[in-house]
Short mmCIF file of C-alpha atoms in Angstrom, two decimals:
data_model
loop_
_atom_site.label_atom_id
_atom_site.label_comp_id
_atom_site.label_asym_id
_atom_site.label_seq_id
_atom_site.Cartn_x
_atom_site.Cartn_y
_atom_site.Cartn_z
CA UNK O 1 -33.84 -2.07 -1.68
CA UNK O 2 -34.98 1.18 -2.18
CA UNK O 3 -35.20 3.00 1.24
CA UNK O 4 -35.67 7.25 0.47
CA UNK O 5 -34.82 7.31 -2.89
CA UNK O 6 -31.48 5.75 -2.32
CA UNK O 7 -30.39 1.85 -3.19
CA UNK O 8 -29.05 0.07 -0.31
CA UNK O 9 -27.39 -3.27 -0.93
CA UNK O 10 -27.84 -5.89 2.07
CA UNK O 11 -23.93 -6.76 1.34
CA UNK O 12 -23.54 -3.33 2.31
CA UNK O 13 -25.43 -3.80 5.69
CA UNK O 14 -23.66 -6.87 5.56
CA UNK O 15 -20.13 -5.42 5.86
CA UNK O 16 -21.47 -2.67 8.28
CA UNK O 17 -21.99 -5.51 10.82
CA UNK O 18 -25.76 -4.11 10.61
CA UNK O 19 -27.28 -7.44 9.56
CA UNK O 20 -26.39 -11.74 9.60
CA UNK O 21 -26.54 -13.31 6.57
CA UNK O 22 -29.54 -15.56 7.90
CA UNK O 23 -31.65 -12.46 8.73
CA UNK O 24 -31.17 -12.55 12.59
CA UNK O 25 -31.57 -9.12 13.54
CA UNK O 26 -29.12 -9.51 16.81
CA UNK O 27 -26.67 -7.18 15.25
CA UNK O 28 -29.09 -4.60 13.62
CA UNK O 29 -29.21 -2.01 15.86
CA UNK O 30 -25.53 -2.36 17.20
CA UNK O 31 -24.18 0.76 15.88
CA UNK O 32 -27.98 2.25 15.84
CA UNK O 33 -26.38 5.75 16.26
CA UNK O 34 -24.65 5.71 12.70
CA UNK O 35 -27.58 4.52 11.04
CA UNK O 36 -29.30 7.37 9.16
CA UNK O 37 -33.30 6.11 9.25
CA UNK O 38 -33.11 2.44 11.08
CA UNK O 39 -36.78 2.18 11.12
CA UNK O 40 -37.65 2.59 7.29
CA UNK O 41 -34.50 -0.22 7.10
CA UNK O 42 -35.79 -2.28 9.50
CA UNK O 43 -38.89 -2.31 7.31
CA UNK O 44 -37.09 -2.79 4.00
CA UNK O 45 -35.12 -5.71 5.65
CA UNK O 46 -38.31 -7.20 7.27
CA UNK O 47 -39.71 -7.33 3.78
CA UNK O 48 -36.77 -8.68 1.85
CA UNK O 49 -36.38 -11.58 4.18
CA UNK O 50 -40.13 -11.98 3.92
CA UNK O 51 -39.13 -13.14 0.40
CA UNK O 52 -35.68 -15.00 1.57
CA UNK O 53 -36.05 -16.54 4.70
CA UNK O 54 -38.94 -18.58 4.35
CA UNK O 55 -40.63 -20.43 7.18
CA UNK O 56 -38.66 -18.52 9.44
CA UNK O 57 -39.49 -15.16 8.67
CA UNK O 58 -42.59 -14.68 11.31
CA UNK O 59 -40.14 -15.25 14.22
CA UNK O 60 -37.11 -13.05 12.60
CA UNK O 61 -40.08 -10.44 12.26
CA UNK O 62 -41.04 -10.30 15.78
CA UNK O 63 -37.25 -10.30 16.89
CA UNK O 64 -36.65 -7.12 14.42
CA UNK O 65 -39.52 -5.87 15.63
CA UNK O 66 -38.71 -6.12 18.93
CA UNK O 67 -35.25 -5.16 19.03
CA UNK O 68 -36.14 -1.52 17.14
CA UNK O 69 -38.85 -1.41 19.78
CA UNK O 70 -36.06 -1.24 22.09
CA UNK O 71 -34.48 1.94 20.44
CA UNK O 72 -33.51 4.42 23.07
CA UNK O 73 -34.57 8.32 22.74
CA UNK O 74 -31.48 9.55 22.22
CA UNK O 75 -30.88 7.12 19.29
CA UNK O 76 -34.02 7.66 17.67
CA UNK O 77 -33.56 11.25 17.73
CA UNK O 78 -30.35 10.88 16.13
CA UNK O 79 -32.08 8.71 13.64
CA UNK O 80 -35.15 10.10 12.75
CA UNK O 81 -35.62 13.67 14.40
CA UNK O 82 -38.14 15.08 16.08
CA UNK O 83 -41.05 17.37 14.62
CA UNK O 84 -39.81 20.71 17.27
CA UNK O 85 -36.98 21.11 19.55
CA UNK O 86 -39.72 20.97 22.20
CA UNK O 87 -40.81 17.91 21.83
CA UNK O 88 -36.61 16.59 21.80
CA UNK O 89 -36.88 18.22 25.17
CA UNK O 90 -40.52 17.09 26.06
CA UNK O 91 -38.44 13.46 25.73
CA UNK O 92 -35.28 14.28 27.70
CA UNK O 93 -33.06 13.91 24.69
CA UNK O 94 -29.68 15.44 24.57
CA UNK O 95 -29.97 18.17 21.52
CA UNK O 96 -26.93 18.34 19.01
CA UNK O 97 -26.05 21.35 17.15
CA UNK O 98 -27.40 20.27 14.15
CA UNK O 99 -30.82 19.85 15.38
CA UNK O 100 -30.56 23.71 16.45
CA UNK O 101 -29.46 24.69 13.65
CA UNK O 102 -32.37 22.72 11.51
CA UNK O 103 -34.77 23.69 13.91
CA UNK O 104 -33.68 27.29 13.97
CA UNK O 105 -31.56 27.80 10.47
CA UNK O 106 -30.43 31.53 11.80
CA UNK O 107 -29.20 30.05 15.14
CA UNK O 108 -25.60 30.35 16.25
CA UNK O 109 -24.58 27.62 18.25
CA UNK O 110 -21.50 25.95 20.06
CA UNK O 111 -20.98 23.06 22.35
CA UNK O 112 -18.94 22.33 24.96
CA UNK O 113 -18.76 19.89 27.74
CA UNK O 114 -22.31 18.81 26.14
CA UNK O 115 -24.10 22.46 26.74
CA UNK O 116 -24.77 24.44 23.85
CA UNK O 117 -24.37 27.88 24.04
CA UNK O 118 -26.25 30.41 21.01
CA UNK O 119 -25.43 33.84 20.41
CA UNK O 120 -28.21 36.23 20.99
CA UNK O 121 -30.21 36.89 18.04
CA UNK O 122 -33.79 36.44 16.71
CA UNK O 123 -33.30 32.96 15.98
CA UNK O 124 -32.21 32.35 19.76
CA UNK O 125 -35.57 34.34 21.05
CA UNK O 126 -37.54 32.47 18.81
CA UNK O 127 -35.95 29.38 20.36
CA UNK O 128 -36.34 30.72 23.65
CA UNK O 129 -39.99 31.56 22.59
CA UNK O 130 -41.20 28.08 21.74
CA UNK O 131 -39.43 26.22 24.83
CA UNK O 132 -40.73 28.82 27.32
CA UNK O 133 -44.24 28.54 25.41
CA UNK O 134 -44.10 24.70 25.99
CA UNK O 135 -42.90 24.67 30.05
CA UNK O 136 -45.21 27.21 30.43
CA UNK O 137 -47.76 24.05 30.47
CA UNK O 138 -46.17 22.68 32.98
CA UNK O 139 -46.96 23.31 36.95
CA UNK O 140 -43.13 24.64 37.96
CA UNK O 141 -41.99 26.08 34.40
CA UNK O 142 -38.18 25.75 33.43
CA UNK O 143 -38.26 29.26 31.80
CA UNK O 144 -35.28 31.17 32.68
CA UNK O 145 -31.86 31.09 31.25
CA UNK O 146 -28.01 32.08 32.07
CA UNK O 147 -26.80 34.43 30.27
CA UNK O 148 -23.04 33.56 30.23
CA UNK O 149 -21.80 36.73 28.93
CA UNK O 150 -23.58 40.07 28.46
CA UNK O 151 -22.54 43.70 27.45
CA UNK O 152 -23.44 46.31 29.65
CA UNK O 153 -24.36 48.68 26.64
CA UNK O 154 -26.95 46.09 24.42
CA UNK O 155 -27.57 42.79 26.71
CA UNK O 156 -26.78 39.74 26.15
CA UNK O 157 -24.47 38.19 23.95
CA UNK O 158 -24.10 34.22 24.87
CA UNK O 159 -26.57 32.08 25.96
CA UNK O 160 -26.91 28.92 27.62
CA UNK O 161 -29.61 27.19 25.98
CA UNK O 162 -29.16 23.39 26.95
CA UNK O 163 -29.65 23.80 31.09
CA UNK O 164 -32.94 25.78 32.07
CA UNK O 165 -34.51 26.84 35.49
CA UNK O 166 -37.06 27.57 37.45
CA UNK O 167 -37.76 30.48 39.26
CA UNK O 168 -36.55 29.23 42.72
CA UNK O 169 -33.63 27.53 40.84
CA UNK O 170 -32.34 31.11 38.89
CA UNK O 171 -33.61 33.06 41.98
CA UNK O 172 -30.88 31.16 44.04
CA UNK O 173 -28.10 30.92 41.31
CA UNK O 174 -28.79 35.09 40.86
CA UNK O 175 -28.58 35.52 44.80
CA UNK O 176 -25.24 33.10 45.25
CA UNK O 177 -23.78 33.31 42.18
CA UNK O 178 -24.36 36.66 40.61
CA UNK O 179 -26.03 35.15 37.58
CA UNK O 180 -28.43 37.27 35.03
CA UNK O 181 -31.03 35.56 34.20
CA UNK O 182 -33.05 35.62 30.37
CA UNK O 183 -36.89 35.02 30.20
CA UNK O 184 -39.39 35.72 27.74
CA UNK O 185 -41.57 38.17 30.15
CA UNK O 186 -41.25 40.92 31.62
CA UNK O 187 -43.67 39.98 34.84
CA UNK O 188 -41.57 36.74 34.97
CA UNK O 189 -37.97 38.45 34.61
CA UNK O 190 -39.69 41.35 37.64
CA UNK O 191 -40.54 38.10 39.50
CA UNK O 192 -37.45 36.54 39.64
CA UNK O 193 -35.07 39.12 40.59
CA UNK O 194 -37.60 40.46 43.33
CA UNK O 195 -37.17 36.01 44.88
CA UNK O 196 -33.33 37.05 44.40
CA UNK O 197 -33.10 39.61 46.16
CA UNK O 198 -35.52 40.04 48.68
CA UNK O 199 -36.69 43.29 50.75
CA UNK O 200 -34.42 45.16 47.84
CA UNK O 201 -35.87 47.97 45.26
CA UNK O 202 -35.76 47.00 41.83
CA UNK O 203 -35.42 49.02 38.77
CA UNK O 204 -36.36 48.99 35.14
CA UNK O 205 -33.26 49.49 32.54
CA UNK O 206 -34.08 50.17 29.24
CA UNK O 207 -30.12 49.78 27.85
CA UNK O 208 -29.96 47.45 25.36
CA UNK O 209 -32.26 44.55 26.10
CA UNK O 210 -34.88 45.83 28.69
CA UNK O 211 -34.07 44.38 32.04
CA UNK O 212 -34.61 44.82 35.98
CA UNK O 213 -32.02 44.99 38.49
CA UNK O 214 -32.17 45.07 41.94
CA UNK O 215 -30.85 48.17 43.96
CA UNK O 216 -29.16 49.21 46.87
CA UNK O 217 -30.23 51.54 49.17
CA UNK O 218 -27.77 54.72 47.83
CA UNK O 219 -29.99 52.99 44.11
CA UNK O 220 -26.51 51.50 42.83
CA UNK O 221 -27.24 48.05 41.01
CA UNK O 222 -26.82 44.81 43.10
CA UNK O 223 -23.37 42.74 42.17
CA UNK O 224 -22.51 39.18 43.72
CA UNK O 225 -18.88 38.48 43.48
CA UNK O 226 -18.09 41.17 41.32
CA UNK O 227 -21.12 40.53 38.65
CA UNK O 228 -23.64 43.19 38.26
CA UNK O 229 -27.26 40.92 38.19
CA UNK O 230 -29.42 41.59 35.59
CA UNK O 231 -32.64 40.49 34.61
CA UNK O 232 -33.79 40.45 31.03
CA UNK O 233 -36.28 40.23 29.23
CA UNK O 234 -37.88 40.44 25.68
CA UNK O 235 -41.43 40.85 25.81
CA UNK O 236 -44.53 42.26 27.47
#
């Protein structure tokens, strides 16, 4: 067969424990996850034994065809990829860092303990950009982030880009917690410090990456266990 450009043998499927030699598709999708583009093999299988299998191929067609039907998100997403990061999300997909790093080629990423964290740069904003432009859609908007580790001079420096929150959801993390908080706004970044921090002032910072912090009454910035709050932003 000739699946991409690339000859596959069916001994080769064979031996992979992707295929029976009769054509019975029970084992196709067993190791799914490996496979790099099940459905156009699926296809090219469905067709071979179209010529092999005889009489029996309508039946072993409707099983394959049932059994890829049956392919999970996640798997397919391995497989195939999706056209955006957004739309990986829109399905509720766990994101490697490959797909960052095709999505966004500049991106710096790392995982651990499945969350991916990205250096800030323009390849994270633009990241940050289209998944904020997508909840944004939505009634309650996942559209703030936690900035896991910042620099008091220029901003942020490490971003978690695999968990996102709502306002109530950062609001309470920044009030408990001591979290700063990224957004692409700077009404939305205003707006979530102000549900931190309630009956405080606030004030603009322009050091580094514009943010707002909330203020004390002698106009020091608000900490929470030892963490100065801020929130940024990146955009009017």
């Amino acid at each position: 067969m000739n699946v991409n450009g690339e000859g596959i043998l069916l001994s080769e499927m064979r031996d992979a424990g992707l295929i029976q030699n009769c054509g019975w598709f029970s084992n196709l999708l067993k190791t799914v996850a490996t496979v790099v583009a099940v459905a156009a093999v699926v296809v090219a299988v469905v067709a071979v034994c179209a010529v092999t299998c005889g009489a029996a191929t309508p039946a072993v067609v409707a099983a394959g065809v049932a059994t890829a039907s049956t392919v999970s998100a996640a798997s397919a997403l391995t497989i195939a990829g999706y056209a955006s990061i957004t739309a990986a999300i829109a399905a509720g997909v766990a994101i490697t860092v490959e797909m960052w790093e095709k999505a966004y080629p500049g991106i710096e990423v790392t995982m651990q303990n499945n969350i991916t964290y990205a250096k800030w740069n323009d390849d994270t904003k633009e990241a940050i950009t289209d998944i904020t432009d997508s909840e944004r859609k939505k009634k309650d908007p996942e559209i703030y982030f936690h900035v896991v580790k910042y620099n008091n001079a220029s901003g942020p420096i490490l971003v978690d880009l695999t968990n996102r929150y709502t306002i109530n959801a950062m609001a309470l993390k920044m009030s408990t917690l001591g979290w700063s908080s990224l957004t692409e706004k700077s009404t939305d970044a205003l707006e979530v410090i102000v549900k931190a921090f309630n009956g405080f002032g606030t004030s603009l910072d322009f050091k580094g990456l514009p943010h707002y912090h909330a203020t004390l009454s002698n106009k020091s910035h608000m900490s929470v266990n030892g963490f100065t709050v801020h929130s940024y932003y990146y955009s009017i």
